[in-house]
Structures are given as structure tokens and as C-alpha cells.
mmCIF file of C-alpha atoms and ligand atoms in Angstrom:
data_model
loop_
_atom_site.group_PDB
_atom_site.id
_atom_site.type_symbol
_atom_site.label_atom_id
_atom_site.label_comp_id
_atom_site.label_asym_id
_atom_site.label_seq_id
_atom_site.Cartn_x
_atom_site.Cartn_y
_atom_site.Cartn_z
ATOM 1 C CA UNK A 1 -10.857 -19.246 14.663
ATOM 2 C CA UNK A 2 -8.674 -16.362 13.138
ATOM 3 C CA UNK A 3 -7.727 -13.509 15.499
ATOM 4 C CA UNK A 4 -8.983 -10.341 14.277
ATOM 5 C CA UNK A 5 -6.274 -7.765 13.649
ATOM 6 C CA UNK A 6 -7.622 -3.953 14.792
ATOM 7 C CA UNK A 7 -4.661 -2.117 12.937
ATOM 8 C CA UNK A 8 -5.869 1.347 14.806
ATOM 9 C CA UNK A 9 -5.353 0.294 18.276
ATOM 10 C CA UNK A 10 -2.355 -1.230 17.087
ATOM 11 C CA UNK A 11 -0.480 1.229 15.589
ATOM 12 C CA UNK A 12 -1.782 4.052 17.906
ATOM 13 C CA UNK A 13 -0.597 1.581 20.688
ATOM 14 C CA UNK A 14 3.085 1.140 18.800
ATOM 15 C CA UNK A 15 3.163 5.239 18.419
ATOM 16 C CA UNK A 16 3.052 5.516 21.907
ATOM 17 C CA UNK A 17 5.814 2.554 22.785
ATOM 18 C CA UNK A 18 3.773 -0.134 23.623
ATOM 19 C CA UNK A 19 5.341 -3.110 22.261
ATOM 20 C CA UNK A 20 2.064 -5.602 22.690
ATOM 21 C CA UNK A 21 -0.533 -4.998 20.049
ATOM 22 C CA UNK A 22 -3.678 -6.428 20.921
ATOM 23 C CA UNK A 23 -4.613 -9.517 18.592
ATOM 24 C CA UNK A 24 -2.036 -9.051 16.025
ATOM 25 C CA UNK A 25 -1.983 -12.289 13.756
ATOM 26 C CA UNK A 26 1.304 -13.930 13.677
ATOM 27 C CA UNK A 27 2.182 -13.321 9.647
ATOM 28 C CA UNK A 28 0.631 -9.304 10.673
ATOM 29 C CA UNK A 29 3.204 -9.032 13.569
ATOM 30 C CA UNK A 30 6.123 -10.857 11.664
ATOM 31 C CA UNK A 31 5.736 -8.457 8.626
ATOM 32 C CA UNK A 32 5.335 -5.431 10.859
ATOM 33 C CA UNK A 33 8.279 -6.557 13.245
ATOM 34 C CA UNK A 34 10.568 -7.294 10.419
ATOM 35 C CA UNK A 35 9.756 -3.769 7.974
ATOM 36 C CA UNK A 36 9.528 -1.871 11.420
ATOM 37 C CA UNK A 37 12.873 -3.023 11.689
ATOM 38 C CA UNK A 38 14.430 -2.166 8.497
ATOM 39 C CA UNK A 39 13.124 0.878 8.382
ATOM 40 C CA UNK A 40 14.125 1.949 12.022
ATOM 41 C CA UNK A 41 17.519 1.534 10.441
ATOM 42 C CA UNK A 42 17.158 3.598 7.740
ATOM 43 C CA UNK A 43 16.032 6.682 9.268
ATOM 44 C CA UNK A 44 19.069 8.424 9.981
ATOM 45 C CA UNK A 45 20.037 8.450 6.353
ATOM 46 C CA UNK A 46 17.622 11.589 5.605
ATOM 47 C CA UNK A 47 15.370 11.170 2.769
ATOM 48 C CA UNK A 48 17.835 9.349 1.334
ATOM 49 C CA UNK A 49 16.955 6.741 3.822
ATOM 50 C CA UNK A 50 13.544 7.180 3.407
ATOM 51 C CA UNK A 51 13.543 6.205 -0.185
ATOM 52 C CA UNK A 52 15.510 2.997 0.510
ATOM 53 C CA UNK A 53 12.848 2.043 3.498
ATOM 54 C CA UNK A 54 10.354 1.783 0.977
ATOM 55 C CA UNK A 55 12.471 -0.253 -1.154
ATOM 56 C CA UNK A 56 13.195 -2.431 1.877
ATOM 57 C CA UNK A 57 9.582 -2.600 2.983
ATOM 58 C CA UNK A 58 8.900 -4.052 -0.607
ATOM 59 C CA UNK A 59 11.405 -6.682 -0.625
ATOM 60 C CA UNK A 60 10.966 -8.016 2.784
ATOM 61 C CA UNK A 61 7.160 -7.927 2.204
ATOM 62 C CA UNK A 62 7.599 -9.819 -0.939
ATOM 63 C CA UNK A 63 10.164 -12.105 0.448
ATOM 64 C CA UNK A 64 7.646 -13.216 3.739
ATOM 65 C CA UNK A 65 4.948 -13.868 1.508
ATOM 66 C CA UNK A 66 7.178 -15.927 -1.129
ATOM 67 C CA UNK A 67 8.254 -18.160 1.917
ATOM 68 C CA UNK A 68 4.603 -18.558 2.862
ATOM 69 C CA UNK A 69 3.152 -19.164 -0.262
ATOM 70 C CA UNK A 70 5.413 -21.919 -1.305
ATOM 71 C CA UNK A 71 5.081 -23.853 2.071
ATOM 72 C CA UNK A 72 4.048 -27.158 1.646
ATOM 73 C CA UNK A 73 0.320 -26.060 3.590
ATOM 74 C CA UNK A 74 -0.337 -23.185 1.543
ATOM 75 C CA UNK A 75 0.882 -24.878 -1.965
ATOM 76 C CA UNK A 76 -2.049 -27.965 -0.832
ATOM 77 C CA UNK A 77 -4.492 -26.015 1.258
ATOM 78 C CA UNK A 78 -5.123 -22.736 -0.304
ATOM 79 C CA UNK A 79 -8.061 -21.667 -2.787
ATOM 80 C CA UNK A 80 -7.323 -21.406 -6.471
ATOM 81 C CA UNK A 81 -6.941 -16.781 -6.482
ATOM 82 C CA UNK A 82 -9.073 -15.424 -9.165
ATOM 83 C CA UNK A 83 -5.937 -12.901 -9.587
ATOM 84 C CA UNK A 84 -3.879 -13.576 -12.993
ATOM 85 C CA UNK A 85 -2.739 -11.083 -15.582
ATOM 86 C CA UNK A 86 -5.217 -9.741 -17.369
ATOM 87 C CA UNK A 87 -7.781 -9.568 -14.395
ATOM 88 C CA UNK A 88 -8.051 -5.938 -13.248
ATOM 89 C CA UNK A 89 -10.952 -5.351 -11.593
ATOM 90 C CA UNK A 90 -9.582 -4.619 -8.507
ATOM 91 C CA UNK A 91 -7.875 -1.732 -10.056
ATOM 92 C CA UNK A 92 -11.132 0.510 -10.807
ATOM 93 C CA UNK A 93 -11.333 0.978 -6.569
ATOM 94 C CA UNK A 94 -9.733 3.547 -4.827
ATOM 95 C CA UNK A 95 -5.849 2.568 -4.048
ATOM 96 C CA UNK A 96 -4.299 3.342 -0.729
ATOM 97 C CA UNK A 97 -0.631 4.039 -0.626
ATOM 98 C CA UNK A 98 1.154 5.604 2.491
ATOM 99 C CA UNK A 99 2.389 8.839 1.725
ATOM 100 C CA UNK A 100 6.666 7.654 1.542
ATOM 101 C CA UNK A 101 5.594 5.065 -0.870
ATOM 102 C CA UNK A 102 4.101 7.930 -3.203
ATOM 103 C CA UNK A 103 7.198 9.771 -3.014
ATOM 104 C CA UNK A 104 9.390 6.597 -3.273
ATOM 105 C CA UNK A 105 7.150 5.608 -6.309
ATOM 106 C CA UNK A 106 7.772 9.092 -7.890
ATOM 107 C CA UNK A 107 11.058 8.951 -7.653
ATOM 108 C CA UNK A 108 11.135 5.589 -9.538
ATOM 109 C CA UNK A 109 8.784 6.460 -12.310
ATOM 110 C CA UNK A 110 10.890 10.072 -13.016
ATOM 111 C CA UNK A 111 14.359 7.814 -13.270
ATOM 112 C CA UNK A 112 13.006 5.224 -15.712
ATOM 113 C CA UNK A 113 12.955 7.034 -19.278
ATOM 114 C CA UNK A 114 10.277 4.528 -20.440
ATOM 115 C CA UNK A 115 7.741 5.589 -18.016
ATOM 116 C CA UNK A 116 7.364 8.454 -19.789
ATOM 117 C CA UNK A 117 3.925 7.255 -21.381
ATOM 118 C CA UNK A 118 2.955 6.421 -18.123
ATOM 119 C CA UNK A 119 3.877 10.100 -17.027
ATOM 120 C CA UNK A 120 1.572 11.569 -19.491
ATOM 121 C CA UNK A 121 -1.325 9.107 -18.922
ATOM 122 C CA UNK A 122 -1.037 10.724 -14.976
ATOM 123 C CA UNK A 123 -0.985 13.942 -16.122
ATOM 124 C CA UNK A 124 -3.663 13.295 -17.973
ATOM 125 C CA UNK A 125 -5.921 11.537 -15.627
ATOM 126 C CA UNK A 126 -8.823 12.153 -13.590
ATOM 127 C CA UNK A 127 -10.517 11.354 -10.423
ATOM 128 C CA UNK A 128 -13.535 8.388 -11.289
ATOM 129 C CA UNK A 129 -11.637 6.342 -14.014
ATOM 130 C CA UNK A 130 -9.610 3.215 -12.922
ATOM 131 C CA UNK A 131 -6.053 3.101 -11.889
ATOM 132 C CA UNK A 132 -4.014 5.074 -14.515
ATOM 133 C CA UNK A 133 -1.602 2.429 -14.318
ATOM 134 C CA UNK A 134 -3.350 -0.398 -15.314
ATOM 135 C CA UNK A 135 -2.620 -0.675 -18.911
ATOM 136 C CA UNK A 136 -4.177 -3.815 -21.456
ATOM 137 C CA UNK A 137 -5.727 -5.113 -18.240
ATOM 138 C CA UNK A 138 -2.450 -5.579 -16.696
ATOM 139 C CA UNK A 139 -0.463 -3.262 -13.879
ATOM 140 C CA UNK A 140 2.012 -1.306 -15.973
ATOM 141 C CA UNK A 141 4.725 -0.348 -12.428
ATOM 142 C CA UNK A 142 4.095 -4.045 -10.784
ATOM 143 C CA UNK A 143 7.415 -3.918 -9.951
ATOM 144 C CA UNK A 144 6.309 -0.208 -7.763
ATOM 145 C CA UNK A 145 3.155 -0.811 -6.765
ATOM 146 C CA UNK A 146 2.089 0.052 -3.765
ATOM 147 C CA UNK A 147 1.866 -2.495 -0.984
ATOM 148 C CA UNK A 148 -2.049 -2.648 -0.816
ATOM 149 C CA UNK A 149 -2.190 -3.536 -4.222
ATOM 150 C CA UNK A 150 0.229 -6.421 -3.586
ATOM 151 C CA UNK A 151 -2.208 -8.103 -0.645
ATOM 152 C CA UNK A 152 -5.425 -8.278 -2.966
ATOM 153 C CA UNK A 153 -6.350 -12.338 -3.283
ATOM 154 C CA UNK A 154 -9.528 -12.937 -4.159
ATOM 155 C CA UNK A 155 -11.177 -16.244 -4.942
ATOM 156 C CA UNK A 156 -14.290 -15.093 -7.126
ATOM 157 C CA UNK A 157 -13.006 -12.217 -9.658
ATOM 158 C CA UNK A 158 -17.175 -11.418 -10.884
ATOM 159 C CA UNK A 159 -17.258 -10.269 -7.016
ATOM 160 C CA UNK A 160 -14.364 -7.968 -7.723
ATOM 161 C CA UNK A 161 -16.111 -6.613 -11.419
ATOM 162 C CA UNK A 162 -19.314 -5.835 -9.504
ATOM 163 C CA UNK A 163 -18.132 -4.205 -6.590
ATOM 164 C CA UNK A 164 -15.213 -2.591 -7.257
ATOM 165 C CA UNK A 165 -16.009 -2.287 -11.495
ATOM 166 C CA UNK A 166 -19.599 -1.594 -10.352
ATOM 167 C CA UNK A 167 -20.642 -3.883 -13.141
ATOM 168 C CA UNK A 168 -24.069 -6.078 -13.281
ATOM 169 C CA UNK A 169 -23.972 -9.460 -11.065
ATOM 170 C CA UNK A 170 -23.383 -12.210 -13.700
ATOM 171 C CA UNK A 171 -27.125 -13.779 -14.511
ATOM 172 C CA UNK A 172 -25.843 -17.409 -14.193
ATOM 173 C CA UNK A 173 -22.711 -18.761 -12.321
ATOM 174 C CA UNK A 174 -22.780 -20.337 -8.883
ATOM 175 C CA UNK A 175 -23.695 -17.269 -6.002
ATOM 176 C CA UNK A 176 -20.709 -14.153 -5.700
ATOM 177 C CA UNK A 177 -18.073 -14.975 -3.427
ATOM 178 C CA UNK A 178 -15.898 -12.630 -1.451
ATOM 179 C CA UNK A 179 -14.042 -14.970 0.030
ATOM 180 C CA UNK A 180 -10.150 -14.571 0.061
ATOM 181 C CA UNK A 181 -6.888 -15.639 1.217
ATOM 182 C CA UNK A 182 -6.056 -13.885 4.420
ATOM 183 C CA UNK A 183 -2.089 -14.431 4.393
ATOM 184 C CA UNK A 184 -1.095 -11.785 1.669
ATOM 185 C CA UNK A 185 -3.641 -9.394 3.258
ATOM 186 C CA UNK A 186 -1.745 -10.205 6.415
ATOM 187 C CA UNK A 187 1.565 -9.848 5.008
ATOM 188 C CA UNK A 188 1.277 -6.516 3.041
ATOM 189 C CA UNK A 189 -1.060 -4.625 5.616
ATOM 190 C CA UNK A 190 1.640 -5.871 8.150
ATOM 191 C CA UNK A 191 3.901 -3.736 6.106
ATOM 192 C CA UNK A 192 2.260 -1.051 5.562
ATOM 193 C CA UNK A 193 2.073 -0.100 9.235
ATOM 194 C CA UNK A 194 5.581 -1.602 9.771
ATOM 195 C CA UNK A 195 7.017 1.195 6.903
ATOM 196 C CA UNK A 196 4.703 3.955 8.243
ATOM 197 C CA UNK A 197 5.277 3.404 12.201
ATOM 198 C CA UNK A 198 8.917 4.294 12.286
ATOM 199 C CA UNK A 199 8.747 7.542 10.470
ATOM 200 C CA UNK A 200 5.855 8.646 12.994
ATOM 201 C CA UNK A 201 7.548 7.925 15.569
ATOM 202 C CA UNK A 202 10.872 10.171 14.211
ATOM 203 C CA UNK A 203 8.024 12.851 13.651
ATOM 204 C CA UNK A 204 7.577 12.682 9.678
ATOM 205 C CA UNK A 205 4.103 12.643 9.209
ATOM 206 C CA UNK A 206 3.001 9.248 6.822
ATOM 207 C CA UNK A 207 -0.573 9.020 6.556
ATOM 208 C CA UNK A 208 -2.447 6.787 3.868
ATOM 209 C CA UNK A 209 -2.737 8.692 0.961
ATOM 210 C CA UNK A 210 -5.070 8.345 -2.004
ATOM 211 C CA UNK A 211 -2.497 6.510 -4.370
ATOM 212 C CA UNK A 212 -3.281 8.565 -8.003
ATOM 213 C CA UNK A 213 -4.276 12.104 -6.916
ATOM 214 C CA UNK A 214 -1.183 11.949 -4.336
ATOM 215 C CA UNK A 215 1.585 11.076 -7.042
ATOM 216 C CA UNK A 216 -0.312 13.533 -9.106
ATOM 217 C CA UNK A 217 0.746 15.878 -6.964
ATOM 218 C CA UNK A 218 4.073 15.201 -6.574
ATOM 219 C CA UNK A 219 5.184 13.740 -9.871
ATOM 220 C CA UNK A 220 6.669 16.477 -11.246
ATOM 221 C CA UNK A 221 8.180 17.933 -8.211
ATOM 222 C CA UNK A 222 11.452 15.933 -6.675
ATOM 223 C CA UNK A 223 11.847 18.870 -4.008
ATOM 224 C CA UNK A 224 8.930 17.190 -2.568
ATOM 225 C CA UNK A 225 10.576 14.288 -0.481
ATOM 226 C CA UNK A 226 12.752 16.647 1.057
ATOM 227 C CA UNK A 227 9.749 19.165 1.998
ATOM 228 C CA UNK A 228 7.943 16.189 3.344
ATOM 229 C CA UNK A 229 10.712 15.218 5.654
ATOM 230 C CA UNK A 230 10.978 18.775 6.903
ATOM 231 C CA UNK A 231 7.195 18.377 8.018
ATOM 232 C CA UNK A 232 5.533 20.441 4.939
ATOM 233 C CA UNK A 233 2.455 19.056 3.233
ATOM 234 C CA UNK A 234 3.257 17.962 -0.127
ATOM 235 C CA UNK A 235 -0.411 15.958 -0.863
ATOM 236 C CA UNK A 236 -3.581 17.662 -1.161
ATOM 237 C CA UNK A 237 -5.555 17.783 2.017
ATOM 238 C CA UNK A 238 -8.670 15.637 0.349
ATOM 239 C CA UNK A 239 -6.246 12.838 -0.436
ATOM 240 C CA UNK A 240 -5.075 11.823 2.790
ATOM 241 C CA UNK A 241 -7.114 8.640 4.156
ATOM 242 C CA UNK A 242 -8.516 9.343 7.465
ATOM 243 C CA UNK A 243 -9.425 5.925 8.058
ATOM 244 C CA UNK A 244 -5.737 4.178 7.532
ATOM 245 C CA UNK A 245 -4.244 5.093 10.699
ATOM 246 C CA UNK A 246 -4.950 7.723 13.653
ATOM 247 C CA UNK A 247 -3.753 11.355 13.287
ATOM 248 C CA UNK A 248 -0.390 11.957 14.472
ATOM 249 C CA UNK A 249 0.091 12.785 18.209
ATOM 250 C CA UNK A 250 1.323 15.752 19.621
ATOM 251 C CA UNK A 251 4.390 15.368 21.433
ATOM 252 C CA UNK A 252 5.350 11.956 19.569
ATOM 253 C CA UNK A 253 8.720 12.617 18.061
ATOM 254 C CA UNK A 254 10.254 15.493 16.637
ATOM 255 C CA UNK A 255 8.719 17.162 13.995
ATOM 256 C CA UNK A 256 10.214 20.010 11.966
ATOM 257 C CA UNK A 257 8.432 22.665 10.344
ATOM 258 C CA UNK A 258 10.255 23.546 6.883
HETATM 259 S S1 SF4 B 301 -8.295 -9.054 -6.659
HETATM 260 FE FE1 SF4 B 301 -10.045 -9.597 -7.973
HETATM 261 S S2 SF4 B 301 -9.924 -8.215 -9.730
HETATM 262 FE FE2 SF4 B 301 -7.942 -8.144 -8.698
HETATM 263 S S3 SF4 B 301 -6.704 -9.653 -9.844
HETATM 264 FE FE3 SF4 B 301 -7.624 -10.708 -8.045
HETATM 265 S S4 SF4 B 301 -9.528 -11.630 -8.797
HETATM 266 FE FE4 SF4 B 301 -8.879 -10.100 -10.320
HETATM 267 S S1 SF4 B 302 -0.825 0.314 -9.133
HETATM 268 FE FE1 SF4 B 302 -1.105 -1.470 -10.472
HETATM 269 S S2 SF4 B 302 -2.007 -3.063 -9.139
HETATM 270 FE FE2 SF4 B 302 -2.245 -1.099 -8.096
HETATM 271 S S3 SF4 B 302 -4.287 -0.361 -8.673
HETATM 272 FE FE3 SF4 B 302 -2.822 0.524 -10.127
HETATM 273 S S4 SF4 B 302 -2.774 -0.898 -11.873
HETATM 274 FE FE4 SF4 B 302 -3.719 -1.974 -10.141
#
């Protein structure tokens, strides 16, 4: 029987110092140990610092679930993933990003002169249409993408069309399946709590962010890392998810006011 992960009572029981989250799977715990690591490191390097925690993040979350997925076990035992190039459908939902990997994401996309189409499309987007970054049915910054995008593995992509595309069920086909590998999810949402965890607990606000809107905000504005790491609000209130993690303590680290 899996273990049910309750990423709430973790983290809120992490914020406050205590080191045993309840029912934490051990690919969750070994992703969140290891970024929570890094990142620790990384946080008395200013914003600086913060930029290259998200890098980190990335690389050891890619790295974990590179060593997983060519085990022996997985390579035999695993489902054939729906997920190839070309198969989008999971890009028309909502994407969650914490709010360092929108800044760390901006960043990127302002220092690569060919994401300049890629600038415009986001200037040009709005809220109801699919992922502005998924170009030709294919993710246009894979190398940048945020972490939840990199944890999606379904088996059955016509579940993904109709409930994330919204499109009609297929009229023939065997029955929709949401089934899907748990590892990845494991691995990235491990991350994602192991980037955001340190920088509450130095007193930088990190919520989950709604990805688009969010780097909308900030993707013309490279003051904003360092107003974020002063403690100013640099995302538009409606963006933030209140469901990702609880709301920041009072009297848990050291916040600043800029
Ligand atoms: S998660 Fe679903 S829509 Fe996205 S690539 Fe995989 S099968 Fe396709
Ligand atoms: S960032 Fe890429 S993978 Fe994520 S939703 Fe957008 S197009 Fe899809």
C-alpha cells in the first residue's frame, strides 16, 4: 500500500523545525532532503543565491528521477506514459510554479536573445488560453520549466484532453484512465517544497504562484528579485495559490520589509 504524502502538515511541520514529517514517501523525503539541502546553502548568497537554488533544485530533481527511472524495476515494471512530444494537453490546466522559480525563470528567458518571440507571445497573452509556452504542441522553455510541469506522467493522454483540454470523452477506446506513475510526482513535488522550505524559514515569503500571470508580472522588471527578497510583493495578489502550502507564520524567520 503507498503511504499517502499530506504536503501541508509537512511543510507547516518543517517551518516550525520539526524534522519528522508525517508519512512522507521515501523518493518525497529524499528529493525534499536533498533540494532542502542545496538550497540551505545557497541562502547567504542574496538573490544571487536565490537564483542558483532554483537552478540547483532543477538539477538535483532531474538527476533523482534519472537514477530512478533507469533502475532496472522501473525500466521493467512501469506503465508505458502517454507523455511524448507533441502531447500537450496537460498544458491547457492551470500551472503552479513557486514564486523563486518565476523569478529564476524570468531571469532566464530576459538573458536568452531568442526568447524574444516567446517574450511577446507573454505579453500578449491572456488568462483562459493554454500555456503560452507551449508552442507546435511542444514546451518551448523545457529546459525552465517549472518543477510541476516536470512530475506530470500520465498513462491515458484522452484523460488529460478531456479534463484538462475540456474536450469530448473519445466515443470508442477502452474506458478513461487517470492512472499515473507516482515516482516523478514524488520526485518533483518533493522539490518543490524542498526549494520553497528554506527561503521560509530565512523569512522570504515563496508561495505557489500561478505560473503565466506571475511571470507576467515580473517579466519585464529584473528589480523584482531583489524587491522580493526584501519582503515586497512582486505577484499580483489573485495569483498566489492558497492551496500549495500554508501562509507564512509570524515569528518564523526574519523578514524584511523593503
Ligand atoms: S501529462 Fe497527459 S497531456 Fe501531458 S504529456 Fe503526459 S499524457 Fe500528454
Ligand atoms: S511551461 Fe512548458 S510544460 Fe509547463 S505548462 Fe507550459 S508548455 Fe507545458
Amino acid at each position: 500500500m503507498s503511504t499517502e504524502f499530506n504536503a501541508t502538515s509537512a511543510f507547516r511541520a518543517l517551518q516550525g523545525g520539526v524534522s519528522a514529517a508525517p508519512k512522507v514517501s521515501p523518493i518525497r523525503a529524499a528529493a525534499f532532503d536533498d533540494v532542502r539541502e542545496a538550497v540551505g546553502k545557497r541562502l547567504s548568497q542574496g538573490t544571487p543565491g536565490a537564483m542558483a537554488a532554483v537552478a540547483d533544485a532543477f538539477a538535483i530533481a532531474e538527476r533523482l528521477w534519472g537514477e530512478i527511472r533507469t533502475t532496472p524495476a522501473f525500466v521493467l515494471g512501469a506503465k508505458p506514459a502517454g507523455c511524448k512530444k507533441g502531447c500537450g494537453w496537460c498544458c491547457h490546466q492551470r500551472v503552479g510554479a513557486t514564486a523563486v522559480e518565476v523569478l529564476y525563470i524570468a531571469g532566464q528567458l530576459r538573458a536568452r536573445p531568442e526568447a524574444a518571440p516567446l517574450l511577446a507571445r507573454l505579453d500578449a497573452w491572456d488568462s483562459g488560453r493554454p500555456c503560452v509556452f507551449l508552442v507546435d504542441d511542444a514546451c518551448a522553455i523545457y529546459d525552465l520549466r517549472p518543477l510541476k510541469c516536470r512530475g506530470l506522467y500520465q498513462m491515458d493522454a484522452r484523460w488529460c484532453m478531456t479534463t484538462y483540454a475540456k474536450l469530448d470523452p473519445p466515443l470508442f477506446g477502452p474506458p478513461l484512465s487517470h492512472d499515473y506513475q507516482t515516482q516523478p510526482k514524488d520526485v518533483f513535488d518533493g522539490a518543490v517544497f524542498g526549494l520553497a522550505q528554506p527561503f521560509y524559514a530565512a523569512g522570504h515569503d515563496c508561495p505557489g504562484v500561478d505560473f503565466i500571470p506571475a511571470l507576467k508580472a515580473v517579466i519585464h522588471r529584473p528589480e523584482a528579485v531583489e524587491e522580493w527578497w526584501r519582503g515586497k510583493e512582486v505577484f499580483p495578489a489573485a495569483t498566489r495559490l492558497h492551496d500549495w502550502f500554508p501562509p507564512m507564520e509570524k515569528g518564523k524567520g526574519k523578514k524584511k520589509r523593503g
